[in-house]
Amino acid sequence: MLKKATSLVLFLFLINLLPAVAHAAVPDWLRSLAQQPAKKYADDANAVVLLDDQETTVRDNGDIVTHERHVFRILRPEGKDYANYSLSFDNETKINYLHGWSITAKGQEYESKDKDALERSLGGEKEFSDDKEKILIVPGAEVGTVVGFEYERRRRPYLFQDHWFFQDVIPVEKSRYTLRMPAKWEYRADWLNHAEQKPIEQNGVYVWEVSDVPRVEREYHEPAYRALAGHVIITLFSDQATGRNSKSWNDLGVWYSQLTAGVRDSSPALQAKALELAPASLPMFERIRALTLFAQRDVRYYAIEIGIGGYRPHPAGEIFSHRYGDCKDKATVLSSMLAQIGVKSYYILIHATRGIYTENTPPNSGFNHAILAIQMPDASFSKKLPGMYEDPKLGHLLIFDPTNDLVPLGQLPYYEQDSFALLVTDSGGELIHLPVSSPDLNQIHRDAKLKLLPDGTLQGEIEETRSGYMAMLGRAYLQHQSQGDRKKMLEHFWGPNLGSFQVDGFDLVNENDIDKDLVLHYKFTASHYAKSAGSLLLVRPRVIGEMAGAFDVSKPRHYAYEFDAPFFRSDSVEITLPEGYSVDELPEPAKAVFPFAEYTSKAEKAGNVLKYSREYKMEATQVPLDRMEQLKKLFAQIGMDEKNMAVLKKAN
């Protein structure tokens, strides 16, 4: 995996271990901010940023020194987390100092110094890296407390860029960014998710400032935080930094192409294995498929990222020999093996969260994932493959992610679809828009044959067929579970829909064959499913599966609504009625048609069988804010249809 931003880690349980300081040396700048009159914010705002002050100094040798001050006022008990500050560093970064202070609403003052900071490695279970973090916790965190942190950090960047993030999930009263550069250095400031502001310039020092920045709201299925939050990317240019700055995406591609030069060179063992797995006797597409399966399944995921290793893959022969590597290593060994059968491939750098990169994003190295573009020979593939990208120069490129072992060749993981990514070629790079699969390729179809007993018990069997990313999600949910645990998971999942629900039998078809649809068979019994009303039985034709999306109708919506990918979901239900009962009343058919989606359903009777069918097609990965009323209506109509009852009447 590429170098990634470090998340804030909270150690609240350690607060009680920190001693109170009777005579804390609270600086005047923090005391002045604490004395400012408190403003009124939303009742659910946990805290507010009083000041976010970042000063970046570029030195002649290319080192970048950042001095920052961050001040928070805690507004609710849930805001106590803001008395913790996490600061990342690695072998190329040094933290010169880190201090923290607090002033409670009662006037008590506390101080935490460098020696009080906790330090830990950020390497995970499947990762070894030189990424670390310091965590400083300041005592006195309670409602009304003002907490301040100050630090200085020196880094030696591989690319000359800096970032100013001035919007948060809490309100920001003031945020300021100051840039100091040596003579003959230049900068470019690219504003994202906020109107551009011009700096105040004096004696070669540039200052930007924004005030009263609203928080990024939390909503159901909103776009990614970084796709919403206002921030600035500062790109630095100097003749002394040739090759370490990027005026264009092509420049960034050149940098990565040079960085990875030679890593895909083969070894005798790798070459022999490639020809063994993909002999010339097979059709070309099958040869490619065999090699992609090797990269997915035989090279286990484990990241070793030290220094530039966060960006540069290990040599292909080394990866093949050890049989492990991270995303860029998997892409590298696959690229090398494909070359042995005469197939060219290219790195694609991408962020695994859709929306962080768009067509308007300036060149920057904030990617956290690497995949591969396979240049397909004309006669070796179906042009209907959903992962195909047509490049005007390189032709048919099949985008493939060797890290995800649940997505077959020809498809893309849902979180990479509709994303923008950097295609790295031998001569440079270009930002490309990855394809989106059509709804019919991402299906869930449920076929239910059920029987209703006179006491209201419902029993029978359901066959559920999943394709595309729906199959991927199903396999991810069930793949590492025992048969007994799978049964429990289904009972837990469907229990809220069916009340007293028991799985009587369960099996999977094509569990490990990712090139085929995933099929689930299960038999169940649901006691008291139908409700008695005198001589009547009330039965909900929609048995399982809630299709209406989550939506908070009590608050105004601020952002677009995100879906994983386009999809098509359908149900076909047959309920054999108890002897002596007939259908007295059926729900009205449902029909909701909008530019981005369509939902239809109908209930009918055929002799002693109640039939219900429905279809739901979503065409988009995102519904924009100006269509939110339409989305509300769609969800409301789906929800109403799912609750509707059929009335059964007992014959006299």
XYZ file of C-alpha atoms in Angstrom:
652
model
C 0.000 0.000 0.000
C 1.183 3.533 -0.686
C 2.016 5.923 2.148
C -1.163 6.917 3.901
C -2.344 9.546 6.346
C -2.362 8.470 9.985
C -5.698 8.387 11.784
C -6.185 9.886 15.240
C -5.784 7.230 17.940
C -7.425 7.894 21.264
C -6.122 6.659 24.582
C -8.814 8.078 26.857
C -8.227 5.434 29.486
C -4.784 6.924 30.118
C -6.081 10.357 31.054
C -6.509 9.323 34.656
C -2.834 8.325 34.775
C -1.652 11.833 33.943
C -0.956 14.092 36.913
C -2.511 17.513 37.210
C -0.023 20.371 37.043
C -0.668 23.061 39.624
C 1.325 25.799 37.915
C 1.008 25.055 34.198
C 2.906 27.446 31.934
C -0.044 28.281 29.686
C 1.156 30.587 26.860
C -0.450 34.005 26.389
C -1.806 33.177 22.907
C -3.815 30.297 24.336
C -4.992 32.267 27.368
C -6.199 35.049 25.062
C -8.241 32.612 22.967
C -9.757 31.027 26.071
C -10.985 34.442 27.218
C -12.909 35.101 24.006
C -16.714 34.987 24.409
C -18.087 31.584 23.415
C -20.242 31.526 20.289
C -23.437 29.547 19.824
C -23.198 26.340 17.782
C -25.506 23.455 16.940
C -26.631 21.491 19.975
C -24.898 18.357 18.701
C -21.526 20.031 18.020
C -19.026 18.247 20.271
C -16.325 20.905 20.036
C -15.169 23.912 18.036
C -11.782 24.828 16.581
C -10.896 28.266 17.936
C -7.635 28.421 16.004
C -5.840 26.300 13.442
C -2.541 28.019 12.649
C -0.051 26.351 10.309
C 3.250 27.940 9.301
C 5.334 26.142 6.676
C 8.962 27.103 6.069
C 10.884 25.712 3.091
C 14.640 25.650 3.618
C 17.353 25.946 0.975
C 18.205 22.250 1.291
C 14.582 21.272 0.585
C 13.630 20.419 4.169
C 10.154 21.574 5.142
C 9.575 22.731 8.715
C 5.993 23.035 9.889
C 5.017 24.919 13.030
C 1.390 24.477 14.082
C -1.004 25.568 16.816
C -4.411 23.959 17.300
C -6.930 25.183 19.863
C -10.271 23.534 20.682
C -13.138 24.358 23.005
C -15.011 21.289 24.274
C -18.776 21.811 23.987
C -20.203 18.389 24.945
C -18.965 15.379 26.946
C -18.412 13.563 23.631
C -15.872 16.258 22.746
C -13.343 15.101 25.328
C -11.493 13.318 22.524
C -10.105 16.712 21.490
C -7.848 16.705 24.548
C -5.783 14.126 22.623
C -3.483 14.992 19.755
C -1.790 12.502 17.422
C 1.231 13.457 15.334
C 2.741 11.119 12.739
C 6.390 10.778 11.771
C 8.827 8.354 10.126
C 12.526 7.997 9.366
C 12.403 11.070 7.118
C 10.453 13.162 9.613
C 11.483 14.557 12.974
C 9.228 16.064 15.630
C 11.214 18.890 17.220
C 8.710 19.387 20.010
C 5.074 18.736 20.990
C 3.347 20.557 23.856
C -0.223 20.775 25.115
C -2.195 22.819 27.647
C -5.751 23.119 28.911
C -7.802 25.703 30.796
C -11.023 24.397 32.292
C -14.237 26.389 32.651
C -13.364 26.735 36.369
C -9.971 28.227 35.548
C -7.843 25.179 36.338
C -4.771 24.911 34.132
C -2.841 21.854 33.001
C 0.219 21.205 30.861
C 1.608 18.183 29.001
C 5.133 18.154 27.610
C 7.163 16.064 25.174
C 8.157 13.638 27.902
C 4.480 12.952 28.604
C 3.780 11.848 25.023
C 3.117 8.235 24.154
C 4.791 6.784 21.083
C 3.796 3.775 19.024
C 4.413 2.085 15.689
C 1.642 2.216 13.110
C 2.471 -1.125 11.503
C -0.552 -3.417 11.573
C -1.088 -7.172 11.513
C -0.282 -7.262 7.779
C 2.107 -4.332 7.643
C 5.637 -3.471 8.767
C 6.610 0.164 8.292
C 8.594 3.018 9.791
C 5.414 5.031 10.325
C 4.996 6.024 13.962
C 2.984 8.514 15.955
C 3.229 10.513 19.135
C 0.088 10.912 21.177
C -0.195 13.695 23.719
C -3.070 13.755 26.205
C -3.862 16.866 28.228
C -5.747 16.517 31.540
C -8.806 18.558 32.438
C -10.990 17.555 29.492
C -14.548 18.562 30.379
C -17.299 20.685 28.921
C -16.067 24.264 28.579
C -12.367 23.370 28.637
C -10.112 25.066 26.082
C -7.318 22.770 24.885
C -4.277 23.898 22.895
C -1.455 22.044 21.176
C 1.729 23.375 19.632
C 4.362 21.451 17.722
C 7.140 21.719 15.171
C 7.918 18.980 12.668
C 10.687 18.753 10.064
C 10.353 16.522 7.032
C 12.220 15.701 3.861
C 9.485 15.111 1.296
C 9.838 12.895 -1.744
C 7.626 15.361 -3.593
C 7.490 19.075 -2.775
C 3.900 19.567 -1.680
C 2.157 20.735 1.444
C -1.477 20.561 2.541
C -3.684 22.938 4.478
C -6.851 21.298 5.806
C -9.065 24.039 7.206
C -12.458 22.321 7.460
C -13.368 19.692 10.031
C -16.318 17.689 11.349
C -16.613 20.421 13.982
C -16.938 24.171 13.292
C -13.752 26.205 12.736
C -13.645 29.815 13.930
C -10.288 30.668 12.347
C -7.731 28.827 10.245
C -4.523 30.387 8.942
C -1.732 29.132 6.673
C 1.624 30.899 6.292
C 4.213 29.992 3.650
C 7.879 31.028 3.770
C 10.167 30.080 0.872
C 13.762 30.767 -0.165
C 14.440 33.164 -3.013
C 13.730 31.764 -6.501
C 11.229 29.223 -5.160
C 7.643 29.428 -6.451
C 4.334 27.925 -5.408
C 0.909 27.016 -6.768
C -2.108 26.944 -4.446
C -5.017 24.732 -5.544
C -8.241 25.148 -3.557
C -10.618 22.219 -3.231
C -14.233 22.336 -2.001
C -13.952 26.055 -1.230
C -13.804 29.314 -3.154
C -10.226 30.408 -3.834
C -8.779 33.041 -1.507
C -5.821 35.229 -2.473
C -2.965 35.461 0.056
C -1.608 38.525 1.753
C 2.036 38.818 0.667
C 4.754 40.717 2.505
C 8.526 40.343 2.058
C 8.145 36.946 0.411
C 5.842 35.591 3.111
C 2.348 34.465 2.010
C -0.589 34.266 4.410
C -4.054 32.807 3.785
C -6.849 32.946 6.341
C -10.466 31.728 6.518
C -12.979 32.291 9.292
C -16.253 30.786 10.514
C -15.919 27.621 8.440
C -18.969 25.359 8.943
C -18.456 21.761 9.913
C -18.681 18.868 7.476
C -22.034 17.327 8.328
C -22.452 13.624 8.967
C -25.228 12.055 6.880
C -26.314 8.644 5.682
C -24.281 7.631 2.630
C -22.585 10.980 2.202
C -19.466 11.233 0.012
C -16.088 10.679 1.625
C -14.949 13.303 4.139
C -11.973 14.342 2.009
C -14.279 14.749 -0.974
C -16.249 17.342 1.025
C -13.817 19.164 3.320
C -12.245 22.405 2.179
C -8.471 22.231 1.819
C -5.574 23.575 -0.220
C -2.752 21.708 -1.942
C 0.423 23.807 -2.078
C 2.864 22.673 -4.774
C 6.416 24.028 -4.552
C 8.764 24.573 -7.500
C 12.510 25.142 -7.673
C 15.340 24.415 -10.069
C 16.959 22.660 -7.105
C 14.030 20.251 -6.903
C 13.866 18.980 -10.482
C 11.972 15.693 -10.577
C 10.467 16.230 -7.143
C 7.614 18.515 -8.125
C 4.684 18.043 -10.462
C 3.227 20.750 -12.628
C 1.039 18.176 -14.372
C -0.234 14.639 -14.030
C 2.235 13.693 -16.721
C 5.086 14.954 -14.503
C 3.820 12.823 -11.626
C 3.657 9.833 -13.950
C 7.248 10.470 -15.053
C 8.338 10.560 -11.405
C 6.649 7.231 -10.613
C 7.861 5.615 -13.819
C 11.447 6.543 -12.959
C 10.977 5.461 -9.353
C 9.817 1.998 -10.422
C 12.325 1.508 -13.259
C 13.632 -2.057 -13.234
C 11.400 -3.449 -10.475
C 9.427 -5.544 -12.974
C 12.494 -7.294 -14.339
C 11.940 -11.047 -14.333
C 13.824 -13.884 -12.682
C 14.292 -17.403 -14.098
C 11.930 -18.876 -11.496
C 9.261 -16.261 -12.182
C 9.538 -16.781 -15.927
C 9.242 -20.537 -15.588
C 6.171 -20.268 -13.336
C 4.451 -17.846 -15.697
C 4.888 -20.223 -18.636
C 3.772 -23.170 -16.514
C 0.571 -21.429 -15.409
C -0.168 -19.880 -18.790
C 1.087 -22.182 -21.558
C 0.802 -21.059 -25.166
C -1.760 -23.816 -25.815
C -4.410 -21.861 -23.891
C -6.433 -18.974 -25.363
C -4.832 -15.636 -24.467
C -7.617 -14.554 -22.124
C -7.306 -17.816 -20.167
C -3.534 -17.333 -19.938
C -4.059 -13.866 -18.497
C -6.706 -15.173 -16.104
C -4.361 -17.861 -14.785
C -1.708 -15.278 -13.941
C -4.183 -12.903 -12.278
C -5.412 -15.749 -10.051
C -1.814 -16.439 -9.013
C -1.301 -12.804 -7.986
C -4.605 -12.769 -6.122
C -4.269 -16.051 -4.230
C -0.648 -17.184 -4.158
C 0.944 -13.874 -3.200
C -0.359 -13.178 0.277
C -0.834 -9.596 1.389
C 1.886 -8.257 3.662
C 3.315 -4.741 3.443
C 6.914 -3.802 4.217
C 7.122 -0.037 3.815
C 10.306 1.651 4.998
C 11.115 5.119 3.678
C 10.647 5.290 -0.076
C 9.288 1.731 0.172
C 5.948 3.341 0.841
C 5.951 4.294 -2.838
C 8.421 1.990 -4.619
C 7.512 -1.694 -5.056
C 9.961 -4.463 -4.255
C 11.629 -6.247 -7.210
C 9.334 -8.747 -8.941
C 11.758 -11.660 -8.472
C 11.928 -10.981 -4.741
C 8.140 -10.788 -4.438
C 7.768 -14.047 -6.365
C 10.368 -15.784 -4.225
C 8.842 -14.724 -0.898
C 5.232 -14.997 -2.102
C 4.095 -11.900 -0.225
C 3.761 -8.183 -0.833
C 1.415 -5.227 -0.644
C -0.831 -3.836 -3.375
C 1.940 -2.350 -5.487
C 4.005 -5.524 -5.046
C 1.122 -7.683 -6.252
C 0.687 -5.398 -9.260
C 4.445 -5.611 -9.915
C 4.762 -9.391 -9.854
C 1.662 -9.747 -12.031
C 2.986 -7.193 -14.505
C 6.268 -9.093 -14.731
C 4.513 -12.432 -15.267
C 2.241 -10.963 -17.946
C 5.316 -9.720 -19.776
C 6.530 -13.325 -20.042
C 3.533 -14.145 -22.246
C 3.887 -10.974 -24.300
C 1.247 -8.856 -22.550
C 2.081 -5.275 -21.608
C 0.655 -3.722 -18.438
C 0.821 -0.400 -16.606
C 0.577 0.785 -13.011
C -2.539 2.657 -11.946
C -2.344 4.712 -8.741
C -5.716 5.210 -7.112
C -7.348 6.103 -3.821
C -9.478 3.263 -2.505
C -12.201 5.757 -1.553
C -14.222 7.123 -4.443
C -14.547 10.886 -4.776
C -11.247 11.971 -3.245
C -9.860 12.372 -6.761
C -11.963 14.054 -9.441
C -11.330 15.514 -12.870
C -10.542 18.825 -11.118
C -8.033 17.490 -8.600
C -4.540 18.987 -9.063
C -1.559 16.633 -9.389
C -0.659 15.199 -5.989
C 0.617 11.957 -4.499
C -2.202 11.260 -2.042
C -3.049 7.863 -3.536
C -3.176 4.900 -1.171
C -3.554 1.966 -3.549
C -1.985 0.516 -6.702
C -3.660 -1.666 -9.340
C -2.886 -2.631 -12.929
C -4.035 -1.806 -16.463
C -3.579 -4.834 -18.731
C -3.187 -4.023 -22.429
C -5.441 -6.584 -24.112
C -4.709 -8.034 -27.542
C -7.621 -7.316 -29.888
C -8.780 -10.897 -30.336
C -8.462 -12.057 -26.737
C -11.416 -10.577 -24.904
C -15.066 -9.631 -24.826
C -15.596 -5.924 -25.273
C -18.494 -6.145 -22.806
C -16.140 -6.608 -19.873
C -17.127 -4.014 -17.235
C -13.508 -3.310 -16.276
C -12.461 -2.280 -19.787
C -11.073 1.211 -20.377
C -10.504 2.452 -23.905
C -7.381 4.590 -24.107
C -6.915 6.671 -27.269
C -3.221 5.740 -27.443
C -2.892 2.390 -25.698
C -6.161 0.840 -26.861
C -8.031 -1.759 -24.792
C -6.930 -1.601 -21.147
C -8.497 -4.068 -18.743
C -8.308 -2.592 -15.242
C -7.582 -5.235 -12.616
C -6.995 -5.194 -8.858
C -4.811 -8.147 -7.796
C -5.204 -7.269 -4.107
C -8.923 -8.073 -3.985
C -9.169 -11.856 -4.298
C -12.982 -11.833 -4.516
C -13.254 -9.867 -7.774
C -12.572 -11.793 -11.010
C -10.648 -10.643 -14.053
C -12.917 -8.389 -16.094
C -14.556 -6.667 -13.126
C -13.560 -3.849 -10.804
C -14.214 -3.634 -7.053
C -17.194 -1.336 -6.504
C -15.081 1.194 -4.560
C -12.814 1.739 -7.569
C -15.575 2.173 -10.133
C -16.342 5.736 -11.228
C -13.049 6.855 -9.662
C -10.261 8.981 -11.103
C -6.792 7.463 -11.048
C -3.304 8.024 -12.444
C -2.348 5.762 -15.344
C 1.457 5.523 -15.370
C 3.056 4.805 -18.749
C 6.676 4.534 -19.805
C 6.665 8.173 -20.888
C 4.534 9.815 -18.193
C 1.046 9.683 -16.816
C -2.545 10.787 -17.255
C -5.549 11.055 -14.975
C -8.244 8.678 -16.218
C -11.865 8.028 -15.263
C -12.398 4.369 -14.432
C -15.485 2.621 -15.835
C -18.741 1.897 -14.025
C -20.532 -1.442 -14.320
C -24.137 -1.550 -15.504
C -26.942 -2.487 -13.082
C -27.589 -5.874 -14.717
C -24.037 -6.994 -13.825
C -24.607 -6.412 -10.085
C -27.669 -8.426 -9.205
C -29.389 -10.048 -6.279
C -32.340 -12.221 -7.227
C -34.331 -14.116 -4.610
C -36.745 -16.874 -5.569
C -38.877 -17.929 -2.610
C -41.185 -20.980 -2.467
C -43.042 -20.772 0.837
C -45.982 -22.235 2.717
C -48.168 -20.473 5.275
C -49.644 -22.592 8.079
C -52.994 -21.862 9.788
C -51.249 -20.629 12.949
C -49.363 -17.965 10.950
C -46.065 -19.854 10.676
C -44.223 -19.344 7.412
C -41.806 -21.958 6.142
C -40.079 -22.851 2.937
C -36.909 -22.228 0.980
C -35.208 -19.353 -0.788
C -32.631 -19.426 -3.535
C -30.574 -16.242 -3.679
C -28.336 -15.589 -6.689
C -25.693 -12.867 -6.532
C -23.517 -11.460 -9.314
C -20.911 -8.706 -9.666
C -20.130 -6.700 -6.589
C -23.159 -8.221 -4.841
C -21.408 -11.598 -5.097
C -18.201 -10.044 -3.782
C -20.016 -8.677 -0.723
C -21.714 -12.025 -0.097
C -18.433 -13.925 -0.268
C -16.699 -11.356 1.959
C -19.484 -11.703 4.535
C -19.462 -15.493 4.674
C -16.086 -16.722 3.396
C -14.197 -17.250 6.667
C -17.144 -18.512 8.706
C -18.000 -22.074 9.674
C -21.307 -23.528 8.493
C -22.702 -23.137 11.991
C -21.642 -19.506 12.206
C -23.080 -18.819 8.770
C -26.423 -20.152 9.970
C -26.283 -17.875 13.023
C -25.333 -14.878 10.878
C -28.316 -15.428 8.588
C -30.646 -15.761 11.564
C -29.241 -12.559 13.025
C -29.497 -10.782 9.664
C -33.051 -11.816 8.790
C -34.446 -12.030 12.323
C -35.587 -8.369 12.449
C -37.535 -8.917 9.195
C -39.228 -12.140 10.217
C -39.453 -12.147 14.000
C -38.991 -15.680 15.285
C -36.741 -16.885 12.459
C -34.845 -20.162 12.308
C -32.635 -21.444 9.508
C -33.385 -25.153 8.948
C -30.796 -25.713 6.217
C -28.165 -23.727 4.378
C -25.597 -24.203 1.632
C -23.487 -22.173 -0.805
C -22.813 -22.853 -4.478
C -19.711 -21.466 -6.240
C -18.338 -20.248 -2.936
C -14.742 -20.177 -4.198
C -15.309 -19.816 -7.941
C -15.309 -16.052 -8.274
C -15.954 -16.245 -12.013
C -19.449 -17.615 -11.344
C -22.495 -16.264 -9.565
C -22.710 -16.942 -5.849
C -25.821 -18.960 -5.025
C -27.252 -19.327 -1.512
C -29.895 -21.925 -0.659
C -31.583 -21.779 2.697
C -34.671 -23.271 4.301
C -36.299 -21.526 7.228
C -39.222 -21.403 9.626
C -40.689 -18.127 10.910
C -43.264 -18.539 13.674
C -46.154 -16.068 13.925
C -45.270 -14.439 10.600
C -48.926 -13.798 9.706
C -51.022 -11.822 12.173
C -54.508 -12.970 13.185
C -57.424 -10.545 13.145
C -60.524 -12.560 13.954
C -61.176 -14.806 10.973
C -58.558 -12.941 8.936
C -54.838 -13.421 8.490
C -52.655 -10.430 7.608
C -49.640 -11.414 5.528
C -46.787 -9.238 4.266
C -45.997 -10.411 0.701
C -42.508 -8.934 0.888
C -40.882 -11.553 3.050
C -37.191 -10.595 3.280
C -34.884 -7.883 2.013
C -35.339 -4.179 2.756
C -34.489 -2.117 -0.314
C -35.303 1.399 0.864
C -32.102 3.247 1.750
C -31.347 4.946 5.064
C -32.387 8.595 5.137
C -32.836 11.078 7.988
C -35.982 12.975 7.030
C -35.802 15.128 10.181
C -32.826 17.155 8.909
C -32.046 18.981 5.673
C -29.669 17.128 3.372
C -26.337 18.813 2.579
C -24.589 16.425 0.210
C -25.163 13.926 -2.563
C -26.233 10.374 -1.673
C -23.637 7.668 -2.440
C -24.311 4.124 -3.645
C -21.672 1.406 -3.942
C -22.355 0.917 -7.659
C -25.338 0.553 -9.999
C -27.382 -2.567 -9.188
C -30.488 -4.580 -9.997
C -32.404 -6.343 -7.239
C -35.454 -8.532 -7.733
C -37.686 -10.839 -5.691
C -40.091 -13.545 -6.764
C -42.193 -14.910 -3.904
C -44.840 -17.635 -3.918
C -46.745 -18.302 -0.696
C -49.058 -21.316 -0.649
C -52.040 -20.415 1.531
C -53.408 -22.517 4.421
C -56.248 -24.806 3.556
C -59.576 -23.006 3.818
C -58.115 -19.526 3.281
C -58.361 -17.317 0.206
C -57.041 -13.895 -0.721
C -59.575 -11.220 0.235
C -57.497 -8.108 -0.421
C -54.206 -7.394 -2.176
C -51.842 -4.418 -1.856
C -51.827 -1.963 -4.739
C -49.001 -2.329 -7.249
C -46.073 0.042 -6.700
C -44.334 2.051 -9.387
C -41.707 4.726 -8.870
C -39.711 5.938 -11.869
C -36.974 8.569 -11.655
C -34.026 9.466 -13.913
C -31.614 7.527 -11.700
C -33.741 4.599 -10.490
C -36.908 2.586 -10.958
C -38.926 0.447 -8.554
C -41.958 -1.698 -9.398
C -43.886 -4.401 -7.560
C -47.127 -6.316 -7.782
C -49.059 -8.863 -5.747
C -51.525 -11.304 -7.308
C -53.345 -14.514 -6.543
C -53.217 -17.719 -8.551
C -55.513 -20.335 -7.055
C -54.340 -20.972 -3.503
C -51.016 -19.195 -4.064
C -50.187 -15.579 -3.207
C -47.558 -14.257 -5.619
C -45.423 -11.196 -5.106
C -42.682 -9.839 -7.356
C -40.639 -6.671 -7.444
C -37.690 -5.095 -9.242
C -35.397 -2.278 -8.182
C -32.837 -0.822 -10.582
C -30.324 1.835 -9.547
C -28.438 3.456 -12.422
C -26.108 5.775 -10.497
C -23.225 5.696 -8.045
C -24.354 9.061 -6.701
C -27.628 10.974 -6.603
C -26.916 14.729 -6.589
C -28.340 17.112 -4.046
C -30.759 18.698 -6.528
C -32.521 15.329 -6.912
C -32.785 14.618 -3.194
C -36.565 15.110 -3.084
C -36.901 12.478 -5.785
C -34.716 10.091 -3.796
C -36.863 10.676 -0.697
C -39.985 9.816 -2.694
C -38.337 6.683 -4.049
C -37.355 5.453 -0.584
C -40.781 6.348 0.822
C -42.591 4.376 -1.876
C -40.298 1.377 -1.429
C -40.790 1.514 2.331
C -44.553 1.688 2.004
C -44.638 -1.233 -0.419
C -42.465 -3.326 1.900
C -44.896 -2.810 4.789
C -48.113 -3.464 2.852
C -50.244 -6.442 3.884
C -52.409 -8.897 1.999
C -55.615 -9.949 3.761
C -56.544 -13.635 3.840
C -60.070 -14.654 4.680
C -61.107 -17.992 6.085
C -64.025 -19.642 4.352
C -67.169 -20.148 6.426
